[in-house]
Each structure stands twice: as C-alpha cells, then as structure tokens.
Coordinates of C-alpha atoms in Angstrom, one line a residue:
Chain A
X1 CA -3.6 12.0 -3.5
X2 CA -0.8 13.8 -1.9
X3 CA 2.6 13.1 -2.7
X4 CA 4.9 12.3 0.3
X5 CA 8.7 12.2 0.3
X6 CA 10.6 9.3 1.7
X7 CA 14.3 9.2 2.2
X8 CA 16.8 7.8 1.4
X9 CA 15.5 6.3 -1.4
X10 CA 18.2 3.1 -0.6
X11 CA 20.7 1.9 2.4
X12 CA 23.1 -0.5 2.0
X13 CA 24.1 -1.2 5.7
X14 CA 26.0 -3.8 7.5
X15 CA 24.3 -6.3 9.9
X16 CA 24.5 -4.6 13.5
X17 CA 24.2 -1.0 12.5
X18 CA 21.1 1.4 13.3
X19 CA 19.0 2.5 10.1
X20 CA 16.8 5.6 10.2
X21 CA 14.7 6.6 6.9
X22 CA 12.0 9.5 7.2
X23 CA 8.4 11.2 5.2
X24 CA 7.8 14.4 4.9
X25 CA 3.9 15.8 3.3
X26 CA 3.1 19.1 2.2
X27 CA -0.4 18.5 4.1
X28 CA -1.6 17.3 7.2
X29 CA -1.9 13.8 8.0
X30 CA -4.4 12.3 11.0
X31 CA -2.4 8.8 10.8
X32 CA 1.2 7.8 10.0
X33 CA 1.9 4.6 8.7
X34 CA 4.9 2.2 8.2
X35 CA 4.9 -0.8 6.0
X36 CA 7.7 -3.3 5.4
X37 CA 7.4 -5.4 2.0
X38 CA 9.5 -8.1 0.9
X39 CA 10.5 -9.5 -2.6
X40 CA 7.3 -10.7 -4.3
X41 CA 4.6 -10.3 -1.4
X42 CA 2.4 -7.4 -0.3
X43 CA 3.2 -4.9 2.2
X44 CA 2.8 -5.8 5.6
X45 CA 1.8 -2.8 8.1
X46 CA 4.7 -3.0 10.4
X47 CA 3.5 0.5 12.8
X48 CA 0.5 2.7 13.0
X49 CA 0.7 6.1 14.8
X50 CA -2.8 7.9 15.4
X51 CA -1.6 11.6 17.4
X52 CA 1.1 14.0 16.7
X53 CA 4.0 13.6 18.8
X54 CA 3.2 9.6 19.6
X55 CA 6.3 7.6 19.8
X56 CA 5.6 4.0 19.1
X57 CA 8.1 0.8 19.0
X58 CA 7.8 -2.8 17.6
X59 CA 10.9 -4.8 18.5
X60 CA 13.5 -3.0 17.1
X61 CA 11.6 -0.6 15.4
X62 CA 10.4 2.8 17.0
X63 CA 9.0 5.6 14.9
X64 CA 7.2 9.2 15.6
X65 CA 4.2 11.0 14.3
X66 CA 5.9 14.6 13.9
X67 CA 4.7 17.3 15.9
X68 CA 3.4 19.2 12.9
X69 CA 1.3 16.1 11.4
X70 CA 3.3 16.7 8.1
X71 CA 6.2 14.2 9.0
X72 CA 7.4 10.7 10.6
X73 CA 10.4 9.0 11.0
X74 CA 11.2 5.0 11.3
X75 CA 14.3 3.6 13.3
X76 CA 15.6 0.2 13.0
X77 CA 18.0 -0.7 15.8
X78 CA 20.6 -3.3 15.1
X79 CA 19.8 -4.6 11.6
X80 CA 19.8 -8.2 10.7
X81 CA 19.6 -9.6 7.8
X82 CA 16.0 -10.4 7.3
X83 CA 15.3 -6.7 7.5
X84 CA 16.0 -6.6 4.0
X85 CA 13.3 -5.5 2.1
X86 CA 11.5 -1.9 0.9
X87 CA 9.8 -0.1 3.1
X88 CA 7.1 2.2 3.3
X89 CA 5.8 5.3 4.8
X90 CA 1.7 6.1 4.3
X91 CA -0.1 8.8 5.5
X92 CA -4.2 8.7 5.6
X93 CA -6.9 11.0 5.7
X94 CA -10.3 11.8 5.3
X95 CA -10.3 13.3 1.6
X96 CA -9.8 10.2 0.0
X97 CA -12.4 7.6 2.1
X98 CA -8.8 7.1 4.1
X99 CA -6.8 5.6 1.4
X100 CA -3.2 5.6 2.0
X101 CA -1.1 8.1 0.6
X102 CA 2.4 6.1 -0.3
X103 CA 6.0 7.4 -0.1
X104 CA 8.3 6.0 -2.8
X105 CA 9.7 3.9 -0.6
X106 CA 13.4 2.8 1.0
X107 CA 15.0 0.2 -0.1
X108 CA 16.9 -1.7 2.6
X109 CA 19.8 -4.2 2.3
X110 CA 21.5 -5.5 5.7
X111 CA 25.0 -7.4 4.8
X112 CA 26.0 -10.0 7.0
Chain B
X9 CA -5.2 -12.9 10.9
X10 CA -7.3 -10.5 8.0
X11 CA -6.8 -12.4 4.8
X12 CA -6.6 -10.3 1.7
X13 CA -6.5 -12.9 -1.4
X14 CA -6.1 -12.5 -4.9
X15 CA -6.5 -14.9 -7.3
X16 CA -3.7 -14.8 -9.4
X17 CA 0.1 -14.2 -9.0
X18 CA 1.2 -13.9 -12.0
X19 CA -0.9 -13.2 -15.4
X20 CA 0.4 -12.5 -18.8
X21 CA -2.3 -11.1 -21.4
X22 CA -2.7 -10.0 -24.9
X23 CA -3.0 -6.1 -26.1
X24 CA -6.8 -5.4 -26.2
X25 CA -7.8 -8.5 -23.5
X26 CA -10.6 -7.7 -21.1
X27 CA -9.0 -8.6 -17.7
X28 CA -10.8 -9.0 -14.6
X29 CA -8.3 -9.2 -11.1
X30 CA -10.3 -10.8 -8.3
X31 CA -9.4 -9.9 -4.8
X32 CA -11.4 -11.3 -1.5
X33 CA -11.1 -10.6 2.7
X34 CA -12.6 -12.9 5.1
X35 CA -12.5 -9.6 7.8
X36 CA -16.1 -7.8 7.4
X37 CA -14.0 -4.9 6.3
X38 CA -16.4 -2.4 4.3
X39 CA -12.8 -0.6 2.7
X40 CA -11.3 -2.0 -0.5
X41 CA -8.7 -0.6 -2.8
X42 CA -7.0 -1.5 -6.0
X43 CA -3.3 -0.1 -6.1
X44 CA -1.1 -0.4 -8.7
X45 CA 3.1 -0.1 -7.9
X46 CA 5.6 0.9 -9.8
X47 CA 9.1 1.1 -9.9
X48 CA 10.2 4.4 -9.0
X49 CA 6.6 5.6 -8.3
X50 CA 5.5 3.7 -5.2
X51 CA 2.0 2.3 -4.9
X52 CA -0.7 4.4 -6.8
X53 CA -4.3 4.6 -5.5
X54 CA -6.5 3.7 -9.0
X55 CA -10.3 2.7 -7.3
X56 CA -11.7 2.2 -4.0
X57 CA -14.7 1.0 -2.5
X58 CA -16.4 2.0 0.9
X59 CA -19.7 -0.2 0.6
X60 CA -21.3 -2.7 -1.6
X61 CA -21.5 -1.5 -4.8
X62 CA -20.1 1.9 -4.0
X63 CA -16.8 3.2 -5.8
X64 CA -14.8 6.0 -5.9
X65 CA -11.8 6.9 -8.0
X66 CA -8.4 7.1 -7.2
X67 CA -5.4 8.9 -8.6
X68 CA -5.1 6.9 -11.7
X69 CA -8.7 5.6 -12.9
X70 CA -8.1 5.8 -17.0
X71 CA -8.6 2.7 -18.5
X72 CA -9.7 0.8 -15.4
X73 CA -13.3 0.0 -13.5
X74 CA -14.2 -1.8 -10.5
X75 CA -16.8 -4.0 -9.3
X76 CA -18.5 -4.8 -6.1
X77 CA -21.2 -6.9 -5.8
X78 CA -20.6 -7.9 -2.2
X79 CA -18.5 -7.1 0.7
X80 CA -16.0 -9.5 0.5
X81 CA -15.2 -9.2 -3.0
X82 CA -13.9 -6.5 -5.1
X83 CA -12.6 -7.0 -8.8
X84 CA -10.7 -4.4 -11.1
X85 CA -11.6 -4.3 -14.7
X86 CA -9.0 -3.4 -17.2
X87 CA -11.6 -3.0 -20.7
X88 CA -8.5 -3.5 -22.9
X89 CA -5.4 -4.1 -21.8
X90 CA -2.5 -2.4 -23.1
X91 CA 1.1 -2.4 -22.5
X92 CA 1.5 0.2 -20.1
X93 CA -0.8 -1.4 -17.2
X94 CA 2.0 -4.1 -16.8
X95 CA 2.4 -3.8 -13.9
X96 CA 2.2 -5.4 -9.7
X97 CA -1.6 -5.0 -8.7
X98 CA -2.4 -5.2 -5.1
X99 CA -6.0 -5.2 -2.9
X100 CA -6.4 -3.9 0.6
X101 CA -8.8 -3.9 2.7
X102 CA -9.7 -1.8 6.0
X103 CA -12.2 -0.9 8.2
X104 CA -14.2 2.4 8.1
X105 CA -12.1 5.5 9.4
X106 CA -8.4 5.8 11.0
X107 CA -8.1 1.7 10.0
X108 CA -4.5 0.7 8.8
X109 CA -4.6 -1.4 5.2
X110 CA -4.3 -4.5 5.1
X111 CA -2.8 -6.4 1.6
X112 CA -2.9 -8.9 -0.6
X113 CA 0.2 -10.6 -2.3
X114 CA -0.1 -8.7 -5.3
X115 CA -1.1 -10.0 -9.0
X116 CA 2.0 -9.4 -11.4
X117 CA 0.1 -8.7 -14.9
X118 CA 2.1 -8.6 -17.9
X119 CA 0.5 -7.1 -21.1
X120 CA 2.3 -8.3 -24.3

C-alpha cells in the first residue's frame, strides 16, 4: 500500500485553541478519510471526502480533499478536552479492493 | 449503527500457538480486513476479503491466513505465533467501492 505522511506526528494544545494536522501521498487518492481513535477502542471514521477540492465539516471539524488528490487537511476549532485522542488520515483506492491506506497518525492532547 | 465485533480484547499466547481472531458485522457488508497497528507504524493492511471465501493479501501477509466461510465472519489465522505479532489487531468492514471502514475495538494479543 502507499505510504502517506501525516503531521505533526503530536500537539500538545491548550483547551480553546484551533488544531490543524495534514496527509500528504505520493499517489492519487479517489477518497480522503479522517478517523479519530481513543485509548483502547477502534478508530471511529470521523469525515469522508469523495471529490478533489470538497470541503466538508462535522461540528468543529472541517477538512479538504486537496486539489491535486495527493493531499487533505483536518481542522479542529476550539479544542476541548475530549478531543484527546490519535487521529488518522486514510486514503483509498481501487488497487487494493479499497483498503485504507493509513497515515501514522497525530497524536492529540487538549489541556484544560 | 454497523457493528464490527471481535471476540477477544485482550489475549496472551505461547511462542508456537495456533491463534485464530474472530471478528463479525451485522451490516451485509461484503469488505473485510484484518489490520494490525503499531506504535510508530500506524495500522498495516495484512488480509482482506471482498466475498465469501475470497481473500487477498495485504501489505504484511507472512505468517498469517484468513478465513471466510460466510459474510459476516472473517477470522485471521496466526499458524504459530511468535513474539513479534504482539501486537493491537483490528477488523473492518465496508461496503463494495468508495465505502468508508468501519472498526472493531481491536484484540490486544501478546505472544510470550
């Protein structure tokens, strides 16, 4: 699978401030994903983006399918501190029955 | 909600076990995947499966197989466990095509 790159790799914020993390591929991707996962559980899809260019918010969260297909970035507006957790960028494709390529991930902590 | 289940948490095992992880969806989905994560490396494709007993592998197949012998259940094999698969394990499930993944909580195997 293709390797993506996610940064930062960690943020330690305080409650209140705005966080923005982003992916960058090598290849083209025909859906952008964002997952959140917390200590112990799964991931949980938290935004899926389907065309280049869609902007796409969830709450507090808004992120973009880059222009070129090869990027996406994830913005979290006034962090609390349940938005602690890692979170994940995927992209998917075709070449691999649409299995999710994974970024590394970000981890998040949110001080009160 | 899609429920993606697996049937342990937590499993400790001896060097040279045959371990089978059991993961079920109650969503009709005909996508399954066995992931394996990592610190540092993210979440690692190892099998997948687009149809009853239909399989395809991932980035990191070596020393694992996969069963599925209907559509709501998919198991990963490990022949004979050895240290280095301790690791978190986690199912997903989609639909066919541009379908976001959907998780399980994860199985946390430890291989002594």
């Amino acid at each position: 699978g293709q390797q993506l790159n996610q940064s930062p790799q960690s943020m330690f914020i305080q409650e209140g401030e705005d966080v923005s993390m982003n992916c960058t591929s090598s290849s083209i991707f025909n859906t952008w994903l964002w997952y959140k996962q917390d200590p112990g559980e799964g991931p949980v899809l938290l935004i899926a983006l389907y065309k280049a260019g869609e902007l796409t918010s969830n709450g507090r969260l808004t992120a973009q399918f880059g222009i070129t297909r090869k990027d996406s970035f994830l913005n979290i507006s006034a962090s609390i501190p349940s938005d602690v957790g890692i979170y994940f960028c995927a992209g998917q494709d075709s070449n691999s029955g649409y299995a999710l390529n994974f970024g590394k991930g970000t981890s998040l902590l949110v001080t009160p | 909600d899609v429920k993606v289940t697996q049937s342990s948490r937590y499993l400790v095992k001896r060097t040279g076990e045959k371990v089978f992880l059991e993961c079920v969806q109650d969503m009709d989905h005909e996508n399954m995947f066995w992931y394996r994560q990592d610190p540092g490396l993210g979440l690692r494709l190892i099998y997948f499966s687009y149809d009853v007993k239909m399989k395809e592998k991932g980035d990191i197949p070596e020393g694992y197989s996969v069963s599925r012998e209907k559509k709501e259940r998919f198991s990963l094999i490990l022949e004979s466990a050895s240290t280095n698969q301790t690791s978190m394990y986690l199912c997903a499930s989609s639909f066919p095509g541009r379908s976001p993944l959907h998780f399980g909580n994860g199985t946390r195997l430890t291989v002594t």
